[in-house]
Every structure is written in structure tokens, then in C-alpha cells.
PDB file of C-alpha atoms and ligand atoms in Angstrom:
ATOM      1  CA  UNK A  10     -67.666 200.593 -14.755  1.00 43.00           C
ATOM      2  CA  UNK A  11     -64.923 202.473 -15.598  1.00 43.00           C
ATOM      3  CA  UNK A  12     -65.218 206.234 -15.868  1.00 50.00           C
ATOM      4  CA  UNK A  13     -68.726 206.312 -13.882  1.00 60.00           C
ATOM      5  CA  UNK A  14     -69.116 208.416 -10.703  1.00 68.00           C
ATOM      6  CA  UNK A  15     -70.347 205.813  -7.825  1.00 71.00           C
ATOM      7  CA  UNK A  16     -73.695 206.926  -6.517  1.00 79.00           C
ATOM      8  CA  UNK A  17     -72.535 208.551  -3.042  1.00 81.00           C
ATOM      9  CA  UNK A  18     -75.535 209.939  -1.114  1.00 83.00           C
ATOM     10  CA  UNK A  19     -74.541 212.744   1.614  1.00 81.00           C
ATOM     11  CA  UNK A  20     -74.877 211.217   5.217  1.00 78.00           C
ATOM     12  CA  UNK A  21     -78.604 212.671   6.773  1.00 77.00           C
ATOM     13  CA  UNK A  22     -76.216 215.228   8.724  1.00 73.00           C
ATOM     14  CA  UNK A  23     -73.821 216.459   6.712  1.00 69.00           C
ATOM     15  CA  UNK A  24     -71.250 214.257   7.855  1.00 59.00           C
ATOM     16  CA  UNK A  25     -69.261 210.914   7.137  1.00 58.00           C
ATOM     17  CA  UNK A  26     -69.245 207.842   9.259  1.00 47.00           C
ATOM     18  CA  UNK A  27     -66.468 207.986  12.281  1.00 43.00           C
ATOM     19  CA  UNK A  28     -67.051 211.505  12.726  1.00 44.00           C
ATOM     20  CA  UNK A  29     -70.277 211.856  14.214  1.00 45.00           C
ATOM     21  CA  UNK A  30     -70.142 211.608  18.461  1.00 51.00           C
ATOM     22  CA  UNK A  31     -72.092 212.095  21.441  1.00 57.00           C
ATOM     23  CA  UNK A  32     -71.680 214.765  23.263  1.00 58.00           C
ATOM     24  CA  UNK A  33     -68.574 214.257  25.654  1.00 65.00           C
ATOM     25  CA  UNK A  34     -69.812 212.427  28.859  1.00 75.00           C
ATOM     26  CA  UNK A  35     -73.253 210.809  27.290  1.00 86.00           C
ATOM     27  CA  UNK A  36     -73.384 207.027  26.444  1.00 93.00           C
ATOM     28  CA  UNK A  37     -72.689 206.258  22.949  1.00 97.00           C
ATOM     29  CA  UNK A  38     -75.801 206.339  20.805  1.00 98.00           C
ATOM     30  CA  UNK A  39     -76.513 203.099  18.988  1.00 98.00           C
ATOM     31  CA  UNK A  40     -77.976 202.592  15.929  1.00 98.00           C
ATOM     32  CA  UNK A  41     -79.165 199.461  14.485  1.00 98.00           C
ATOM     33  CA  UNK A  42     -79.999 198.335  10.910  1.00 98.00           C
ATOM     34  CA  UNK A  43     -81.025 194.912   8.831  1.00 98.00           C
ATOM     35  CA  UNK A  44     -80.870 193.494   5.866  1.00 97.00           C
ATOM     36  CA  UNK A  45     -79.217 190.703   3.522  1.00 97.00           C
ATOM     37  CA  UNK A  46     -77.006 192.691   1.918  1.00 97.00           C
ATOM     38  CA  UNK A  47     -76.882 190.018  -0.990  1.00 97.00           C
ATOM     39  CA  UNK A  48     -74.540 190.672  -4.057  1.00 96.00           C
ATOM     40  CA  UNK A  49     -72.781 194.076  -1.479  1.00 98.00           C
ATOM     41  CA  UNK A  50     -73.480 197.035  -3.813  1.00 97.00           C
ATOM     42  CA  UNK A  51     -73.096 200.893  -3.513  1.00 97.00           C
ATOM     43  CA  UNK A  52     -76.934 201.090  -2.211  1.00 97.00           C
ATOM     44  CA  UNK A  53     -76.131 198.691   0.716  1.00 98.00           C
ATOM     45  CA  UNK A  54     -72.956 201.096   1.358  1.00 98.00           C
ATOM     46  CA  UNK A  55     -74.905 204.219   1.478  1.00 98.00           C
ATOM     47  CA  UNK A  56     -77.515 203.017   3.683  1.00 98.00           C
ATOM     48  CA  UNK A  57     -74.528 201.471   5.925  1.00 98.00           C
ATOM     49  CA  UNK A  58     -72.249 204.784   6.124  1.00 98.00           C
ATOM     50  CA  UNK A  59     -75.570 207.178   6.225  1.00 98.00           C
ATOM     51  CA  UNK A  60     -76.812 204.710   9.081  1.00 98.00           C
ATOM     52  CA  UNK A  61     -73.212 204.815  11.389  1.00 98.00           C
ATOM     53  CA  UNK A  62     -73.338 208.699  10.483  1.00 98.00           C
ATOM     54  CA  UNK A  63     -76.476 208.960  13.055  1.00 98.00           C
ATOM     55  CA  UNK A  64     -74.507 207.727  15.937  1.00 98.00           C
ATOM     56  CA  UNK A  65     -71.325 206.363  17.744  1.00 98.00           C
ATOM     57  CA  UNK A  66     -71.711 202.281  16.817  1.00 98.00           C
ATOM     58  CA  UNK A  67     -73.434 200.699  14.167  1.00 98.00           C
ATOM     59  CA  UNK A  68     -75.080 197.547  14.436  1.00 98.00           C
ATOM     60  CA  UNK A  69     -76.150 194.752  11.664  1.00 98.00           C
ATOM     61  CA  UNK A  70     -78.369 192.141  11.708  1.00 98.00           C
ATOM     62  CA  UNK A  71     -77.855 190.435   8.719  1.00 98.00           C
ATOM     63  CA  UNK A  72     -81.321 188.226   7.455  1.00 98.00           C
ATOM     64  CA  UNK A  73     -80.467 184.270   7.093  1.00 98.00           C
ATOM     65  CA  UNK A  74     -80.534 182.642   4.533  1.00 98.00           C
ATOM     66  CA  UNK A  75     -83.296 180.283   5.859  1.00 98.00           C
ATOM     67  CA  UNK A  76     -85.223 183.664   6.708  1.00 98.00           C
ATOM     68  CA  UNK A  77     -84.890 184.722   3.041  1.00 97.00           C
ATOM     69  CA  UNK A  78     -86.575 181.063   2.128  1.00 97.00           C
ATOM     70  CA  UNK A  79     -89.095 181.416   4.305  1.00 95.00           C
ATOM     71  CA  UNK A  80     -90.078 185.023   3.981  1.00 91.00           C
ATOM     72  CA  UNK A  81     -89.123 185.920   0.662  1.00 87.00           C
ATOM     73  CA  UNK A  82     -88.853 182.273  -1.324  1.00 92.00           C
ATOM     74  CA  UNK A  83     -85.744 182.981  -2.274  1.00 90.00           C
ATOM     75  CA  UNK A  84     -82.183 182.010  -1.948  1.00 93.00           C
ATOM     76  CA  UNK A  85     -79.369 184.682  -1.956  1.00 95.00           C
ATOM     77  CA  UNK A  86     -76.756 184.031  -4.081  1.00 94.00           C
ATOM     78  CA  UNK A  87     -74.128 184.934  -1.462  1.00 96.00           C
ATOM     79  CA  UNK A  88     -74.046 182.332   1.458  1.00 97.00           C
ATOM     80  CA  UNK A  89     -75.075 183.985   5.233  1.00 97.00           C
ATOM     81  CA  UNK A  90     -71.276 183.504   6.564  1.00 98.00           C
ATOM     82  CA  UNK A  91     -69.770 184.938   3.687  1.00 98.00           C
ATOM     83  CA  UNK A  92     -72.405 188.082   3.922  1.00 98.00           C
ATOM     84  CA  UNK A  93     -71.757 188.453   7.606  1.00 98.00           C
ATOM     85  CA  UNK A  94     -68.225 188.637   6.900  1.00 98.00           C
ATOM     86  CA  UNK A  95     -68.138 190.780   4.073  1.00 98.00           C
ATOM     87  CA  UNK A  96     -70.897 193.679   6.462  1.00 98.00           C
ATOM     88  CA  UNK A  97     -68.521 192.877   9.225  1.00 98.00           C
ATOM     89  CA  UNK A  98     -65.571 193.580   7.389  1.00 98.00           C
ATOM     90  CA  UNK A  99     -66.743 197.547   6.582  1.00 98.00           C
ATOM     91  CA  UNK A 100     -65.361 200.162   8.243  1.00 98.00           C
ATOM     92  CA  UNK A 101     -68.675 201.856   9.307  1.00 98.00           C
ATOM     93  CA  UNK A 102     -69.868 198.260  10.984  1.00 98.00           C
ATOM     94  CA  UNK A 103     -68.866 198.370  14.875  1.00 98.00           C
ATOM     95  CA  UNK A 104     -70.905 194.620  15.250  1.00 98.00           C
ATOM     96  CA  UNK A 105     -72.453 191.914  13.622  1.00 98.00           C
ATOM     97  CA  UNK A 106     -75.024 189.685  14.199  1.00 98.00           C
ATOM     98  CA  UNK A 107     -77.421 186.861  12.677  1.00 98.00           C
ATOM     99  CA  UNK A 108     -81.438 187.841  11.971  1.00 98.00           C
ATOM    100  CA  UNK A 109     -83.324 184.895  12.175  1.00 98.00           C
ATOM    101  CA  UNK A 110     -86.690 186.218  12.409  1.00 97.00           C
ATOM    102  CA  UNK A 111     -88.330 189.538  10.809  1.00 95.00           C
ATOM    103  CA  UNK A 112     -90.610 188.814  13.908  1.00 96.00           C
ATOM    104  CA  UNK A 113     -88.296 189.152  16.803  1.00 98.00           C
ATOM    105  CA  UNK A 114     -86.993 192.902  15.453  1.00 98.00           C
ATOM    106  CA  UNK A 115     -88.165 194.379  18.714  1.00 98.00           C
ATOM    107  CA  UNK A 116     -86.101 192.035  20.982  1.00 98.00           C
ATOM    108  CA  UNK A 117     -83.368 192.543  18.731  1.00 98.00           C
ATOM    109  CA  UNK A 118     -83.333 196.589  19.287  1.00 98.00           C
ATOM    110  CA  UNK A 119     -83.956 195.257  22.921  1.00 98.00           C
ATOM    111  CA  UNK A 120     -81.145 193.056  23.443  1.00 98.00           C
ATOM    112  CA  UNK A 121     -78.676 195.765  20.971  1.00 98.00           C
ATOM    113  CA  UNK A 122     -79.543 198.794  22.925  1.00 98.00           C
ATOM    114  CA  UNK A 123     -80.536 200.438  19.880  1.00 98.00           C
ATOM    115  CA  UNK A 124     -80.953 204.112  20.208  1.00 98.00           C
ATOM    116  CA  UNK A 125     -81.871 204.363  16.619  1.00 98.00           C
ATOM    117  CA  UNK A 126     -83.499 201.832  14.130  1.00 98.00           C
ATOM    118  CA  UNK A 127     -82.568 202.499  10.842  1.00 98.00           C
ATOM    119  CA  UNK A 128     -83.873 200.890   7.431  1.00 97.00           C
ATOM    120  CA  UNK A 129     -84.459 201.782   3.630  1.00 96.00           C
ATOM    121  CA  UNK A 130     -87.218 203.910   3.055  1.00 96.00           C
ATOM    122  CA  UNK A 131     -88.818 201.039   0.806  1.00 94.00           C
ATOM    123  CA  UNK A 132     -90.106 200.166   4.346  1.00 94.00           C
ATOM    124  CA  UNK A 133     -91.008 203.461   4.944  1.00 97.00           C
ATOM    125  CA  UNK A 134     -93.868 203.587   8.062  1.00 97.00           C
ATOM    126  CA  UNK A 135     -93.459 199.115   8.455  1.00 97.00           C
ATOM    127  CA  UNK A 136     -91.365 199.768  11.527  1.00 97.00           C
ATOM    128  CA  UNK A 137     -93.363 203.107  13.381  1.00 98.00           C
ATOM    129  CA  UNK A 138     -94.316 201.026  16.412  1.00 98.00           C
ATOM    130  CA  UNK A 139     -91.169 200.149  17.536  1.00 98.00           C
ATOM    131  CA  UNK A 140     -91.008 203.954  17.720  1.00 98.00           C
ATOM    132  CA  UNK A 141     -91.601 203.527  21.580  1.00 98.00           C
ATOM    133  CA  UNK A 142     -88.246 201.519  21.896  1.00 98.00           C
ATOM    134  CA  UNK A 143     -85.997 203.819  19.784  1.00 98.00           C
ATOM    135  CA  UNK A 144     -86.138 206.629  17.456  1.00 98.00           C
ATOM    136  CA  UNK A 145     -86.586 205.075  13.933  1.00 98.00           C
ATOM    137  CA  UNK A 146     -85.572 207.059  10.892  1.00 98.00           C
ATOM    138  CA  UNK A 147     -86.029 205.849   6.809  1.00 98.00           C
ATOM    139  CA  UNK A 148     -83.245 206.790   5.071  1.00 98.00           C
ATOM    140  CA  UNK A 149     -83.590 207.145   1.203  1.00 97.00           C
ATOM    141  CA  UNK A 150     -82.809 204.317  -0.922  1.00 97.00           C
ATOM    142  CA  UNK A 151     -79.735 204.498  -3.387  1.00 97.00           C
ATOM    143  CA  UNK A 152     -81.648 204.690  -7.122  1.00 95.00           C
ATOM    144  CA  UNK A 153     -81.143 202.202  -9.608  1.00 93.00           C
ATOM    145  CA  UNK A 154     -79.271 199.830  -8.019  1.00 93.00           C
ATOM    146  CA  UNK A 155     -80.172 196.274  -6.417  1.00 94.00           C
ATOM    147  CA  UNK A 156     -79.073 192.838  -5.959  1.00 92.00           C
ATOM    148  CA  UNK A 157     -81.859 191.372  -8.070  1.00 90.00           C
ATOM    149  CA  UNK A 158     -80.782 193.745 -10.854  1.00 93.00           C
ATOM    150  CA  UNK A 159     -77.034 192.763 -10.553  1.00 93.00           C
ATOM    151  CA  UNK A 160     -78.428 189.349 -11.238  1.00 90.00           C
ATOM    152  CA  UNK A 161     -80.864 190.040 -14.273  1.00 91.00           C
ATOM    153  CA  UNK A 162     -78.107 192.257 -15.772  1.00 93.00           C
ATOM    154  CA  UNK A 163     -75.757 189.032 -15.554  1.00 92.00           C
ATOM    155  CA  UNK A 164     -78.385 186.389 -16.907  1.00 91.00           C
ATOM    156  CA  UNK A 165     -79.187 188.997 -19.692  1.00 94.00           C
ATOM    157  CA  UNK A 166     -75.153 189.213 -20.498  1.00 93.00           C
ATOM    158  CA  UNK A 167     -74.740 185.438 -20.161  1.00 87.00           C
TER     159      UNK A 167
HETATM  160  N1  C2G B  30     -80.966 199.655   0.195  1.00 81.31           N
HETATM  161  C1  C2G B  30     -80.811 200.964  -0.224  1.00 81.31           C
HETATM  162  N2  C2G B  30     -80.689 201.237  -1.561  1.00 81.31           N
HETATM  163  C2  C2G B  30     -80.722 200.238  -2.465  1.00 81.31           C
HETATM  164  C3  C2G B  30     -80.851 198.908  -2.055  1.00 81.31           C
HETATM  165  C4  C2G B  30     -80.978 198.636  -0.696  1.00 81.31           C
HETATM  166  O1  C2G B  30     -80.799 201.902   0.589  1.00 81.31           O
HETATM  167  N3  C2G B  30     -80.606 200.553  -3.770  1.00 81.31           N
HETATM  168  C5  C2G B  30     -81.122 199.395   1.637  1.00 81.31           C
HETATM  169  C6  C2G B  30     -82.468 198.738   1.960  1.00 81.31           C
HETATM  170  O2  C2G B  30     -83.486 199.718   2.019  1.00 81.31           O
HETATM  171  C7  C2G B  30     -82.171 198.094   3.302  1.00 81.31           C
HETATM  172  C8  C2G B  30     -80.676 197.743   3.194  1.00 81.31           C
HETATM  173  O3  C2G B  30     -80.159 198.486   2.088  1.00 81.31           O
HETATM  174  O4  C2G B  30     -82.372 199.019   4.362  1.00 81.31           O
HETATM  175  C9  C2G B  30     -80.463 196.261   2.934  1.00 81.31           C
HETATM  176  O5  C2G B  30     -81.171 195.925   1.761  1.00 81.31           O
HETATM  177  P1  C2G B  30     -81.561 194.416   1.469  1.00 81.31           P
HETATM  178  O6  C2G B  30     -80.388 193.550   1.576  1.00 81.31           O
HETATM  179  O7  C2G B  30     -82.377 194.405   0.233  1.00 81.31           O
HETATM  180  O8  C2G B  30     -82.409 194.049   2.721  1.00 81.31           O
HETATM  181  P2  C2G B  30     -83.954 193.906   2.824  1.00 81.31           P
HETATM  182  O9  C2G B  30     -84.514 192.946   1.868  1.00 81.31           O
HETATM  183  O10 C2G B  30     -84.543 195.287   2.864  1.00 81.31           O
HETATM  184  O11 C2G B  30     -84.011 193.160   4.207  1.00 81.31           O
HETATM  185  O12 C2G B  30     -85.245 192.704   8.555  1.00 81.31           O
HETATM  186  C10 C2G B  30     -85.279 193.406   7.419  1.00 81.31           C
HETATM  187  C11 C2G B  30     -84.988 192.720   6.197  1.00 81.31           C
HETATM  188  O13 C2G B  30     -84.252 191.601   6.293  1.00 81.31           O
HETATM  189  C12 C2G B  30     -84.415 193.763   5.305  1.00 81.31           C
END
């Protein structure tokens, strides 16, 4: 909308994606994050850049779109490729990958690396146990914003 400031949320430290490192000589630290990242909006952004700020490389599973039927009954409106593409396609995003099961998180951070396991904080305490694999870290989520709202605000203007 014209004329309205976008909801930009600091980074947790301060700083912007790209210009957070390791120290010089340590391996680069790796976070990891999920989600469907339906209908891209500002919240999705924030959580991306906020998430890359943590480390060196950002990772994304990205849920499927038969994981969204089975877990969540629902369909997103944007098909899995074109999501993968469009996550892919942000700066902040070093990798890509398709989540096919909320179950197999732990192998994911396994098989990633992952230093750092980031989500939303609308999971807040859901992901503790994998504590003993990585550090994870809830990161506040964006107000007002989501991809089910997008859609109710275009049914109600249709
Ligand atoms: N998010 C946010 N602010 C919003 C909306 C979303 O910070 N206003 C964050 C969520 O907390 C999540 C990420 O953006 O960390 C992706 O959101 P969704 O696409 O809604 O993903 P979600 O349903 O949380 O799926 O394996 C985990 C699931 O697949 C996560």
C-alpha cells in the first residue's frame, strides 16, 4: 500500500543479513529454518533476514504441499516449486530444500549441519529437544500479517 512503512523488525543482533561472520578461521555457522512461506509476505522476510543474521548460511526447508494436506488440511495457494523458487531466489537464502515430514526435523538439522534452528515464536518451546543437536532460538513473529489473512482480505474484496 502506497505510503505505508513495511514492518521491518531489527535483526536479534543488531545487524543485517550478509554481515554477520564467524570469527576468521572457525567453520561457518549454519542456521536452519522451515516453513511454507505461502502467499511470501513481509513476516516471512523478517523471520528469513533475522534468521541469516545469526550466522554465515541460511538454510530452508520449505513444507510440501502434500505435508500441508496431511498436517494442516490445507492446500497453499502457491504451488511447492514455485515457493521453493521464490525462498531460493532471496538474497538472505544460501540453500534450499524440500520438507516432507514435520517428523524427520531432527535428521534434517542432522543431514544440514545446522548450528542453529530457527522458527517463529508461534512455536515457541515445540522444538526445545532438538536443543541437544543445535542451539534453537524463537524469533518474534512479524504482527498482523499472514498468508491466511492475505487470503480473507482478498475473498472479503472480491
Ligand atoms: N512468520 C513470522 N511472522 C509472520 C508470519 C510467519 O515470523 N507474521 C514466520 C513463522 O513463525 C515461521 C515462518 O515465518 O517461522 C514461516 O511461516 P509459515 O509459512 O506460516 O510456516 P509454518 O506454518 O510455521 O510452517 O516445519 C515447520 C512448519 O512447516 C512451519
Amino acid at each position: 500500500m502506497a505510503g505505508v512503512a513495511p514492518t521491518l523488525l531489527p535483526s536479534p543482533t543488531g545487524q543485517e543479513g550478509n554481515t554477520v561472520s564467524s570469527e576468521s578461521g572457525s567453520a561457518p555457522v549454519r542456521v536452519i529454518t522451515f516453513g511454507t512461506f505461502d502467499l511470501f509476505h513481509i513476516g516471512h522476510l523478517n523471520l528469513i533476514r533475522r534468521a541469516r543474521a545469526l550466522g554465515d548460511r541460511l538454510i530452508v526447508g520449505v513444507s510440501s504441499d502434500e505435508l500441508n494436506r496431511r498436517k494442516k488440511g490445507k492446500r497453499p495457494a502457491i504451488a511447492q516449486d514455485d515457493r521453493m523458487a521464490i525462498v531460493a531466489g532471496i538474497r538472505f537464502v544460501d540453500e534450499v530444500f524440500v520438507e516432507e515430514s514435520l517428523e524427520l526435523k531432527g535428521d534434517y538439522i542432522q543431514q544440514h549441519r545446522a548450528d542453529i534452528l530457527v522458527m517463529g515464536d508461534d512455536w515457541q518451546g515445540r522444538f526445545d529437544h532438538f536443543g541437544s543437536l543445535c542451539k534453537v532460538v524463537y524469533l518474534t513473529r512479524t504482527p498482523e500479517v499472514s498468508s491466511s489473512g492475505i487470503v480473507s482480505t482478498l475473498r472479503a474484496a472480491s
